[in-house]
PDB file of C-alpha atoms in Angstrom:
ATOM      1  CA  MET F   1      -9.018  46.376-134.268  1.00 82.00           C
ATOM      2  CA  LEU F   2      -9.577  42.511-133.689  1.00 80.00           C
ATOM      3  CA  ALA F   3      -9.341  41.042-130.133  1.00 78.00           C
ATOM      4  CA  VAL F   4      -9.909  37.418-129.577  1.00 76.00           C
ATOM      5  CA  ASN F   5      -9.996  35.148-126.598  1.00 70.00           C
ATOM      6  CA  GLY F   6      -8.108  31.664-127.010  1.00 65.00           C
ATOM      7  CA  ASP F   7     -10.552  28.960-127.983  1.00 68.00           C
ATOM      8  CA  LEU F   8     -12.659  31.528-130.557  1.00 66.00           C
ATOM      9  CA  THR F   9     -15.844  31.513-128.258  1.00 76.00           C
ATOM     10  CA  SER F  10     -14.986  35.837-127.904  1.00 85.00           C
ATOM     11  CA  VAL F  11     -14.604  38.424-130.815  1.00 93.00           C
ATOM     12  CA  ARG F  12     -14.211  41.840-130.611  1.00 95.00           C
ATOM     13  CA  LEU F  13     -13.727  44.117-133.847  1.00 95.00           C
ATOM     14  CA  GLN F  14     -13.542  47.798-134.650  1.00 96.00           C
ATOM     15  CA  PHE F  15     -13.739  49.231-137.708  1.00 96.00           C
ATOM     16  CA  PRO F  16     -13.899  51.780-139.043  1.00 95.00           C
ATOM     17  CA  SER F  17     -17.627  53.361-139.725  1.00 96.00           C
ATOM     18  CA  HIS F  18     -17.985  52.566-143.968  1.00 95.00           C
ATOM     19  CA  PRO F  19     -20.448  50.553-145.459  1.00 96.00           C
ATOM     20  CA  ARG F  20     -17.394  48.074-147.100  1.00 95.00           C
ATOM     21  CA  HIS F  21     -16.249  46.408-143.720  1.00 96.00           C
ATOM     22  CA  ILE F  22     -19.509  45.110-142.898  1.00 97.00           C
ATOM     23  CA  SER F  23     -18.346  41.516-145.394  1.00 96.00           C
ATOM     24  CA  LEU F  24     -15.578  41.302-142.334  1.00 96.00           C
ATOM     25  CA  ALA F  25     -18.062  41.653-139.209  1.00 97.00           C
ATOM     26  CA  ARG F  26     -20.420  39.357-140.863  1.00 96.00           C
ATOM     27  CA  MET F  27     -17.904  36.676-141.833  1.00 95.00           C
ATOM     28  CA  LEU F  28     -15.965  36.987-137.832  1.00 94.00           C
ATOM     29  CA  ALA F  29     -19.203  37.166-136.615  1.00 96.00           C
ATOM     30  CA  GLY F  30     -19.807  33.032-138.500  1.00 95.00           C
ATOM     31  CA  ALA F  31     -16.955  31.869-138.027  1.00 93.00           C
ATOM     32  CA  VAL F  32     -16.925  32.431-133.920  1.00 92.00           C
ATOM     33  CA  ALA F  33     -20.727  30.573-134.675  1.00 94.00           C
ATOM     34  CA  GLU F  34     -19.427  27.872-136.648  1.00 94.00           C
ATOM     35  CA  GLN F  35     -16.915  27.593-133.969  1.00 90.00           C
ATOM     36  CA  GLY F  36     -19.683  27.132-131.418  1.00 92.00           C
ATOM     37  CA  GLY F  37     -21.087  24.329-133.647  1.00 94.00           C
ATOM     38  CA  PHE F  38     -24.564  26.283-134.692  1.00 96.00           C
ATOM     39  CA  GLY F  39     -25.508  24.747-138.276  1.00 96.00           C
ATOM     40  CA  PRO F  40     -25.819  26.273-141.411  1.00 96.00           C
ATOM     41  CA  GLU F  41     -29.527  27.834-141.043  1.00 96.00           C
ATOM     42  CA  ARG F  42     -28.514  30.169-137.236  1.00 97.00           C
ATOM     43  CA  VAL F  43     -25.042  30.852-138.654  1.00 97.00           C
ATOM     44  CA  ALA F  44     -27.182  32.360-141.332  1.00 97.00           C
ATOM     45  CA  ASP F  45     -29.508  34.046-139.444  1.00 97.00           C
ATOM     46  CA  ILE F  46     -26.828  35.219-137.317  1.00 98.00           C
ATOM     47  CA  ARG F  47     -24.690  36.999-140.233  1.00 98.00           C
ATOM     48  CA  LEU F  48     -28.365  38.566-141.064  1.00 98.00           C
ATOM     49  CA  LEU F  49     -28.255  39.787-137.906  1.00 97.00           C
ATOM     50  CA  VAL F  50     -25.049  41.482-137.468  1.00 98.00           C
ATOM     51  CA  SER F  51     -24.846  42.938-140.583  1.00 97.00           C
ATOM     52  CA  GLU F  52     -28.493  45.048-140.801  1.00 96.00           C
ATOM     53  CA  ALA F  53     -27.233  45.961-137.031  1.00 96.00           C
ATOM     54  CA  CYS F  54     -23.821  46.778-138.660  1.00 96.00           C
ATOM     55  CA  THR F  55     -25.657  48.392-141.359  1.00 95.00           C
ATOM     56  CA  ASN F  56     -27.626  50.647-139.343  1.00 93.00           C
ATOM     57  CA  ALA F  57     -24.772  51.443-136.895  1.00 94.00           C
ATOM     58  CA  VAL F  58     -22.371  52.875-140.500  1.00 95.00           C
ATOM     59  CA  ARG F  59     -25.439  54.204-141.855  1.00 92.00           C
ATOM     60  CA  ALA F  60     -26.193  56.012-138.375  1.00 91.00           C
ATOM     61  CA  GLN F  61     -23.077  57.808-138.356  1.00 93.00           C
ATOM     62  CA  GLN F  62     -22.627  58.859-141.655  1.00 92.00           C
ATOM     63  CA  ALA F  63     -26.054  60.677-141.410  1.00 90.00           C
ATOM     64  CA  ARG F  64     -24.745  62.693-138.414  1.00 90.00           C
ATOM     65  CA  GLY F  65     -20.986  62.534-140.161  1.00 92.00           C
ATOM     66  CA  VAL F  66     -19.510  60.971-137.611  1.00 92.00           C
ATOM     67  CA  VAL F  67     -16.613  58.427-138.011  1.00 92.00           C
ATOM     68  CA  SER F  68     -16.146  56.685-134.621  1.00 94.00           C
ATOM     69  CA  PRO F  69     -15.251  53.231-135.419  1.00 96.00           C
ATOM     70  CA  ILE F  70     -17.852  50.955-135.068  1.00 97.00           C
ATOM     71  CA  THR F  71     -17.489  47.976-132.226  1.00 97.00           C
ATOM     72  CA  LEU F  72     -18.307  44.627-132.142  1.00 97.00           C
ATOM     73  CA  VAL F  73     -19.203  41.804-129.951  1.00 96.00           C
ATOM     74  CA  CYS F  74     -19.557  38.359-130.248  1.00 95.00           C
ATOM     75  CA  ARG F  75     -19.229  35.528-128.017  1.00 93.00           C
ATOM     76  CA  GLU F  76     -20.780  32.274-127.655  1.00 92.00           C
ATOM     77  CA  ASP F  77     -21.589  30.583-124.575  1.00 91.00           C
ATOM     78  CA  GLY F  78     -24.378  27.661-126.145  1.00 91.00           C
ATOM     79  CA  VAL F  79     -26.139  30.831-127.305  1.00 95.00           C
ATOM     80  CA  PHE F  80     -24.470  33.246-129.773  1.00 97.00           C
ATOM     81  CA  HIS F  81     -24.923  36.328-127.801  1.00 97.00           C
ATOM     82  CA  VAL F  82     -23.348  39.477-130.300  1.00 97.00           C
ATOM     83  CA  GLU F  83     -22.558  43.531-129.363  1.00 97.00           C
ATOM     84  CA  ILE F  84     -23.244  46.067-131.704  1.00 97.00           C
ATOM     85  CA  VAL F  85     -21.280  49.892-130.241  1.00 96.00           C
ATOM     86  CA  ASP F  86     -21.747  53.258-132.535  1.00 94.00           C
ATOM     87  CA  ALA F  87     -21.948  56.995-131.592  1.00 93.00           C
ATOM     88  CA  THR F  88     -24.842  57.696-132.355  1.00 88.00           C
ATOM     89  CA  GLY F  89     -28.792  57.705-130.870  1.00 76.00           C
ATOM     90  CA  ALA F  90     -30.577  57.082-133.981  1.00 66.00           C
ATOM     91  CA  PHE F  91     -32.133  54.726-132.609  1.00 61.00           C
ATOM     92  CA  PHE F  92     -34.386  57.220-129.719  1.00 58.00           C
ATOM     93  CA  ASP F  93     -35.994  58.968-132.591  1.00 56.00           C
ATOM     94  CA  GLY F  94     -38.689  56.782-132.933  1.00 53.00           C
ATOM     95  CA  SER F  95     -38.123  55.569-135.971  1.00 55.00           C
ATOM     96  CA  MET F  96     -37.517  51.619-133.636  1.00 62.00           C
ATOM     97  CA  THR F  97     -40.878  49.463-135.502  1.00 69.00           C
ATOM     98  CA  ASP F  98     -40.857  45.567-136.373  1.00 78.00           C
ATOM     99  CA  VAL F  99     -44.102  47.058-138.696  1.00 83.00           C
ATOM    100  CA  LEU F 100     -42.609  45.664-141.912  1.00 85.00           C
ATOM    101  CA  PRO F 101     -43.211  48.050-145.157  1.00 87.00           C
ATOM    102  CA  ASP F 102     -46.428  48.185-147.148  1.00 84.00           C
ATOM    103  CA  VAL F 103     -44.502  46.746-150.632  1.00 84.00           C
ATOM    104  CA  VAL F 104     -48.124  46.286-152.243  1.00 82.00           C
ATOM    105  CA  GLY F 105     -49.010  50.243-151.078  1.00 82.00           C
ATOM    106  CA  GLY F 106     -46.258  51.281-152.340  1.00 82.00           C
ATOM    107  CA  GLN F 107     -43.003  51.284-149.608  1.00 82.00           C
ATOM    108  CA  GLY F 108     -40.159  49.315-149.298  1.00 81.00           C
ATOM    109  CA  GLU F 109     -37.286  50.881-151.990  1.00 79.00           C
ATOM    110  CA  ASN F 110     -35.913  52.545-149.655  1.00 78.00           C
ATOM    111  CA  GLY F 111     -35.406  50.000-146.868  1.00 80.00           C
ATOM    112  CA  GLY F 112     -37.481  50.181-143.605  1.00 85.00           C
ATOM    113  CA  PHE F 113     -37.387  45.862-143.908  1.00 89.00           C
ATOM    114  CA  GLY F 114     -33.769  46.120-141.476  1.00 90.00           C
ATOM    115  CA  LEU F 115     -35.314  46.019-137.871  1.00 90.00           C
ATOM    116  CA  PRO F 116     -38.587  43.948-138.867  1.00 91.00           C
ATOM    117  CA  LEU F 117     -36.118  41.170-140.585  1.00 93.00           C
ATOM    118  CA  MET F 118     -33.865  41.563-136.869  1.00 94.00           C
ATOM    119  CA  HIS F 119     -37.141  40.962-134.770  1.00 93.00           C
ATOM    120  CA  ARG F 120     -38.399  37.845-136.046  1.00 93.00           C
ATOM    121  CA  ILE F 121     -35.349  35.796-135.937  1.00 96.00           C
ATOM    122  CA  ALA F 122     -33.119  37.381-133.083  1.00 96.00           C
ATOM    123  CA  ASP F 123     -33.913  34.700-129.601  1.00 96.00           C
ATOM    124  CA  ARG F 124     -33.751  38.201-128.048  1.00 96.00           C
ATOM    125  CA  LEU F 125     -32.999  42.117-129.722  1.00 95.00           C
ATOM    126  CA  SER F 126     -32.578  45.045-127.194  1.00 93.00           C
ATOM    127  CA  PHE F 127     -31.515  48.973-127.424  1.00 92.00           C
ATOM    128  CA  PHE F 128     -29.997  50.726-125.143  1.00 91.00           C
ATOM    129  CA  GLU F 129     -28.925  54.143-125.181  1.00 90.00           C
ATOM    130  CA  ASN F 130     -25.516  55.466-123.717  1.00 91.00           C
ATOM    131  CA  ALA F 131     -24.559  58.413-121.496  1.00 91.00           C
ATOM    132  CA  ASP F 132     -22.597  59.369-123.954  1.00 89.00           C
ATOM    133  CA  GLY F 133     -25.222  59.329-126.381  1.00 88.00           C
ATOM    134  CA  GLY F 134     -24.109  56.406-129.085  1.00 92.00           C
ATOM    135  CA  THR F 135     -25.835  53.614-129.492  1.00 93.00           C
ATOM    136  CA  THR F 136     -25.733  49.862-128.546  1.00 95.00           C
ATOM    137  CA  VAL F 137     -27.871  47.060-130.253  1.00 95.00           C
ATOM    138  CA  THR F 138     -27.845  43.571-128.133  1.00 96.00           C
ATOM    139  CA  PHE F 139     -29.722  40.027-128.911  1.00 97.00           C
ATOM    140  CA  SER F 140     -28.819  36.349-129.129  1.00 97.00           C
ATOM    141  CA  VAL F 141     -29.791  33.706-131.350  1.00 97.00           C
ATOM    142  CA  ARG F 142     -29.963  30.078-129.947  1.00 97.00           C
ATOM    143  CA  LYS F 143     -28.673  27.159-131.090  1.00 94.00           C
ATOM    144  CA  GLU F 144     -32.520  26.118-132.284  1.00 87.00           C
ATOM    145  CA  SER F 145     -34.396  28.092-134.556  1.00 77.00           C
ATOM    146  CA  SER F 146     -37.363  29.164-132.880  1.00 65.00           C
ATOM    147  CA  SER F 147     -40.203  29.145-135.322  1.00 51.00           C
ATOM    148  CA  MET F 148     -40.267  31.388-137.205  1.00 46.00           C
ATOM    149  CA  GLN F 149     -43.109  34.568-136.466  1.00 42.00           C
ATOM    150  CA  SER F 150     -46.238  35.713-139.462  1.00 43.00           C
ATOM    151  CA  SER F 151     -44.718  38.310-141.704  1.00 41.00           C
TER     152      SER F 151
ATOM    153  CA  MET R   1      -3.269  39.263-157.299  1.00 51.00           C
ATOM    154  CA  ARG R   2      -6.977  40.662-156.928  1.00 47.00           C
ATOM    155  CA  LYS R   3      -7.715  44.019-155.626  1.00 49.00           C
ATOM    156  CA  GLU R   4      -9.258  44.451-151.833  1.00 48.00           C
ATOM    157  CA  GLN R   5     -12.361  45.781-154.346  1.00 48.00           C
ATOM    158  CA  ASP R   6     -12.392  42.432-156.627  1.00 53.00           C
ATOM    159  CA  LEU R   7     -12.511  40.482-153.705  1.00 54.00           C
ATOM    160  CA  VAL R   8     -16.028  42.358-151.808  1.00 67.00           C
ATOM    161  CA  ASP R   9     -17.500  43.325-156.307  1.00 86.00           C
ATOM    162  CA  LEU R  10     -20.897  41.856-157.519  1.00 95.00           C
ATOM    163  CA  ASP R  11     -20.707  39.850-160.395  1.00 97.00           C
ATOM    164  CA  LEU R  12     -23.825  40.804-162.800  1.00 97.00           C
ATOM    165  CA  ARG R  13     -23.267  38.507-166.052  1.00 97.00           C
ATOM    166  CA  GLU R  14     -26.810  39.433-168.496  1.00 97.00           C
ATOM    167  CA  SER R  15     -27.950  36.607-171.001  1.00 97.00           C
ATOM    168  CA  MET R  16     -31.388  35.572-172.793  1.00 96.00           C
ATOM    169  CA  LYS R  17     -33.127  33.438-172.102  1.00 95.00           C
ATOM    170  CA  ASN R  18     -36.681  32.137-173.292  1.00 93.00           C
ATOM    171  CA  ASP R  19     -38.595  36.233-173.738  1.00 93.00           C
ATOM    172  CA  PHE R  20     -36.650  37.248-170.934  1.00 96.00           C
ATOM    173  CA  HIS R  21     -33.287  39.294-169.817  1.00 97.00           C
ATOM    174  CA  VAL R  22     -31.206  37.267-167.369  1.00 97.00           C
ATOM    175  CA  LEU R  23     -29.159  38.819-164.732  1.00 98.00           C
ATOM    176  CA  SER R  24     -27.263  36.562-163.118  1.00 98.00           C
ATOM    177  CA  VAL R  25     -25.693  37.850-159.499  1.00 98.00           C
ATOM    178  CA  GLY R  26     -22.678  35.798-157.947  1.00 97.00           C
ATOM    179  CA  GLY R  27     -21.309  37.161-154.546  1.00 97.00           C
ATOM    180  CA  GLU R  28     -23.223  38.456-151.245  1.00 97.00           C
ATOM    181  CA  ILE R  29     -26.152  41.664-151.972  1.00 98.00           C
ATOM    182  CA  ASP R  30     -25.520  43.887-148.902  1.00 97.00           C
ATOM    183  CA  VAL R  31     -25.156  47.785-148.205  1.00 96.00           C
ATOM    184  CA  TYR R  32     -22.144  48.173-149.680  1.00 97.00           C
ATOM    185  CA  THR R  33     -22.186  45.636-153.009  1.00 97.00           C
ATOM    186  CA  ALA R  34     -26.218  46.695-153.560  1.00 97.00           C
ATOM    187  CA  PRO R  35     -25.324  50.051-155.407  1.00 96.00           C
ATOM    188  CA  SER R  36     -23.759  47.947-158.528  1.00 97.00           C
ATOM    189  CA  LEU R  37     -27.079  46.149-158.350  1.00 97.00           C
ATOM    190  CA  ARG R  38     -29.554  49.796-158.160  1.00 97.00           C
ATOM    191  CA  GLU R  39     -27.520  50.543-160.899  1.00 96.00           C
ATOM    192  CA  LYS R  40     -27.042  47.528-164.097  1.00 97.00           C
ATOM    193  CA  ILE R  41     -31.076  46.668-163.331  1.00 97.00           C
ATOM    194  CA  GLU R  42     -31.539  50.479-163.980  1.00 96.00           C
ATOM    195  CA  GLU R  43     -29.241  50.621-166.960  1.00 96.00           C
ATOM    196  CA  VAL R  44     -30.741  46.946-168.322  1.00 96.00           C
ATOM    197  CA  LEU R  45     -34.287  48.442-167.271  1.00 95.00           C
ATOM    198  CA  GLY R  46     -33.160  51.993-169.329  1.00 92.00           C
ATOM    199  CA  ASP R  47     -33.253  49.661-172.671  1.00 86.00           C
ATOM    200  CA  ASN R  48     -37.251  49.058-172.133  1.00 89.00           C
ATOM    201  CA  VAL R  49     -36.636  45.461-170.733  1.00 95.00           C
ATOM    202  CA  THR R  50     -40.326  44.315-169.709  1.00 96.00           C
ATOM    203  CA  MET R  51     -39.207  40.507-168.583  1.00 97.00           C
ATOM    204  CA  LEU R  52     -36.576  40.761-166.205  1.00 98.00           C
ATOM    205  CA  ALA R  53     -35.338  37.703-164.080  1.00 98.00           C
ATOM    206  CA  ILE R  54     -32.518  37.938-161.366  1.00 98.00           C
ATOM    207  CA  ASP R  55     -31.218  35.234-160.654  1.00 98.00           C
ATOM    208  CA  LEU R  56     -29.987  34.810-157.027  1.00 98.00           C
ATOM    209  CA  GLU R  57     -28.573  30.936-156.989  1.00 97.00           C
ATOM    210  CA  ASN R  58     -24.697  32.681-157.016  1.00 97.00           C
ATOM    211  CA  VAL R  59     -26.092  35.338-154.049  1.00 98.00           C
ATOM    212  CA  GLY R  60     -24.371  33.585-151.077  1.00 97.00           C
ATOM    213  CA  PHE R  61     -25.869  36.869-149.034  1.00 98.00           C
ATOM    214  CA  LEU R  62     -28.680  38.960-149.538  1.00 98.00           C
ATOM    215  CA  ASP R  63     -30.210  41.083-146.358  1.00 96.00           C
ATOM    216  CA  SER R  64     -32.567  44.154-146.274  1.00 96.00           C
ATOM    217  CA  THR R  65     -30.639  46.681-149.000  1.00 96.00           C
ATOM    218  CA  GLY R  66     -30.822  44.231-151.132  1.00 96.00           C
ATOM    219  CA  LEU R  67     -34.359  43.460-150.866  1.00 96.00           C
ATOM    220  CA  GLY R  68     -34.649  47.445-151.445  1.00 95.00           C
ATOM    221  CA  VAL R  69     -33.477  47.093-154.409  1.00 97.00           C
ATOM    222  CA  LEU R  70     -35.068  44.326-155.877  1.00 97.00           C
ATOM    223  CA  VAL R  71     -39.042  46.104-154.913  1.00 96.00           C
ATOM    224  CA  GLY R  72     -37.449  49.311-156.944  1.00 96.00           C
ATOM    225  CA  ALA R  73     -36.869  47.027-159.590  1.00 96.00           C
ATOM    226  CA  MET R  74     -40.731  44.980-159.558  1.00 96.00           C
ATOM    227  CA  LYS R  75     -42.225  48.933-158.748  1.00 94.00           C
ATOM    228  CA  ARG R  76     -40.067  49.860-161.938  1.00 94.00           C
ATOM    229  CA  LEU R  77     -41.480  47.295-164.243  1.00 95.00           C
ATOM    230  CA  ASN R  78     -45.132  47.425-162.583  1.00 94.00           C
ATOM    231  CA  GLU R  79     -45.379  50.996-164.232  1.00 94.00           C
ATOM    232  CA  ARG R  80     -44.457  49.404-167.380  1.00 94.00           C
ATOM    233  CA  ASP R  81     -46.796  46.351-166.907  1.00 95.00           C
ATOM    234  CA  GLY R  82     -43.823  44.679-166.954  1.00 96.00           C
ATOM    235  CA  ASN R  83     -42.623  41.042-164.602  1.00 96.00           C
ATOM    236  CA  LEU R  84     -39.805  40.513-162.434  1.00 97.00           C
ATOM    237  CA  VAL R  85     -39.076  37.522-161.671  1.00 97.00           C
ATOM    238  CA  VAL R  86     -36.852  36.259-159.395  1.00 98.00           C
ATOM    239  CA  THR R  87     -34.968  32.830-159.334  1.00 97.00           C
ATOM    240  CA  CYS R  88     -33.053  31.122-156.461  1.00 97.00           C
ATOM    241  CA  THR R  89     -32.906  27.630-154.417  1.00 97.00           C
ATOM    242  CA  LYS R  90     -30.765  28.496-151.573  1.00 97.00           C
ATOM    243  CA  PRO R  91     -32.846  28.388-147.931  1.00 96.00           C
ATOM    244  CA  HIS R  92     -30.604  30.614-146.189  1.00 96.00           C
ATOM    245  CA  ILE R  93     -31.872  33.533-149.699  1.00 97.00           C
ATOM    246  CA  LEU R  94     -35.664  32.400-149.883  1.00 97.00           C
ATOM    247  CA  LYS R  95     -36.116  32.599-146.266  1.00 97.00           C
ATOM    248  CA  VAL R  96     -35.619  36.701-145.795  1.00 97.00           C
ATOM    249  CA  PHE R  97     -37.854  36.568-148.285  1.00 97.00           C
ATOM    250  CA  GLU R  98     -40.141  34.569-146.252  1.00 96.00           C
ATOM    251  CA  ILE R  99     -39.780  35.685-142.384  1.00 95.00           C
ATOM    252  CA  THR R 100     -40.399  39.996-144.391  1.00 94.00           C
ATOM    253  CA  GLY R 101     -43.342  38.991-146.229  1.00 94.00           C
ATOM    254  CA  LEU R 102     -41.969  38.873-150.385  1.00 95.00           C
ATOM    255  CA  SER R 103     -41.967  35.205-150.892  1.00 95.00           C
ATOM    256  CA  LYS R 104     -45.828  36.239-151.864  1.00 95.00           C
ATOM    257  CA  VAL R 105     -45.466  39.413-153.219  1.00 95.00           C
ATOM    258  CA  PHE R 106     -42.097  38.589-155.398  1.00 96.00           C
ATOM    259  CA  ASP R 107     -42.178  35.875-158.478  1.00 97.00           C
ATOM    260  CA  ILE R 108     -39.877  33.084-157.505  1.00 97.00           C
ATOM    261  CA  ARG R 109     -38.871  30.131-159.482  1.00 97.00           C
ATOM    262  CA  ASP R 110     -36.316  27.306-159.437  1.00 94.00           C
ATOM    263  CA  ASP R 111     -34.623  27.857-161.431  1.00 89.00           C
ATOM    264  CA  LEU R 112     -34.251  29.631-165.074  1.00 88.00           C
ATOM    265  CA  GLU R 113     -35.341  26.355-166.414  1.00 89.00           C
ATOM    266  CA  LYS R 114     -39.009  27.905-165.275  1.00 83.00           C
ATOM    267  CA  LEU R 115     -39.042  30.683-167.205  1.00 86.00           C
TER     268      LEU R 115
END
């Protein structure tokens, strides 16, 4: 389900919880960002953030056998705001970390880069546990990129 | 008319360049398409390849699931004293390697001519 306001500054998408639909979420977020005058680098950052957050949501639901749709809301008012809602509380099981995997030490093949990437790219990133036990991830991206934090 | 499946599939092409087995990737690498990249890499490595170049110049998107596949490929090649090279010049793809520190771990080159 897709809802769009008249000037494409606010979009709401509900999509089935399956990996094949994450590219649509990326495409939509990128379109809103481009419409809002975000440059290519920031559009790429936004697509990456949306992809990472939606991937986490889909994976968390699949791991728990939850089939509820994922909700993506994008809003642009000079700053790009994103909200992604799923029906699981996966982030609140101690897995929220911005520490990168130690690849030289043998880590990384099975993931662990997603949350650190989000922490380093988003200007603001928050996780909320919903009353129904689900998770809302929100992040914001300014038009100008802040200096990259060292890993 | 292309089917829905075709529109999100990766384009994977093999070739040889100098001593390297080259796997050129086209499309977007994410949680949906990364398994097919992993499968192709495992197939290539199953032929006892020790010099592998993965060309990402035609990749429009790469996220952490794609990084995981590349880390896995590097690990397998290291186990057989092999060599993995990634070729790419796209800033938004290289940024993913840089932010995660993987630009210091992977051998990343501008193009296949540098193999």
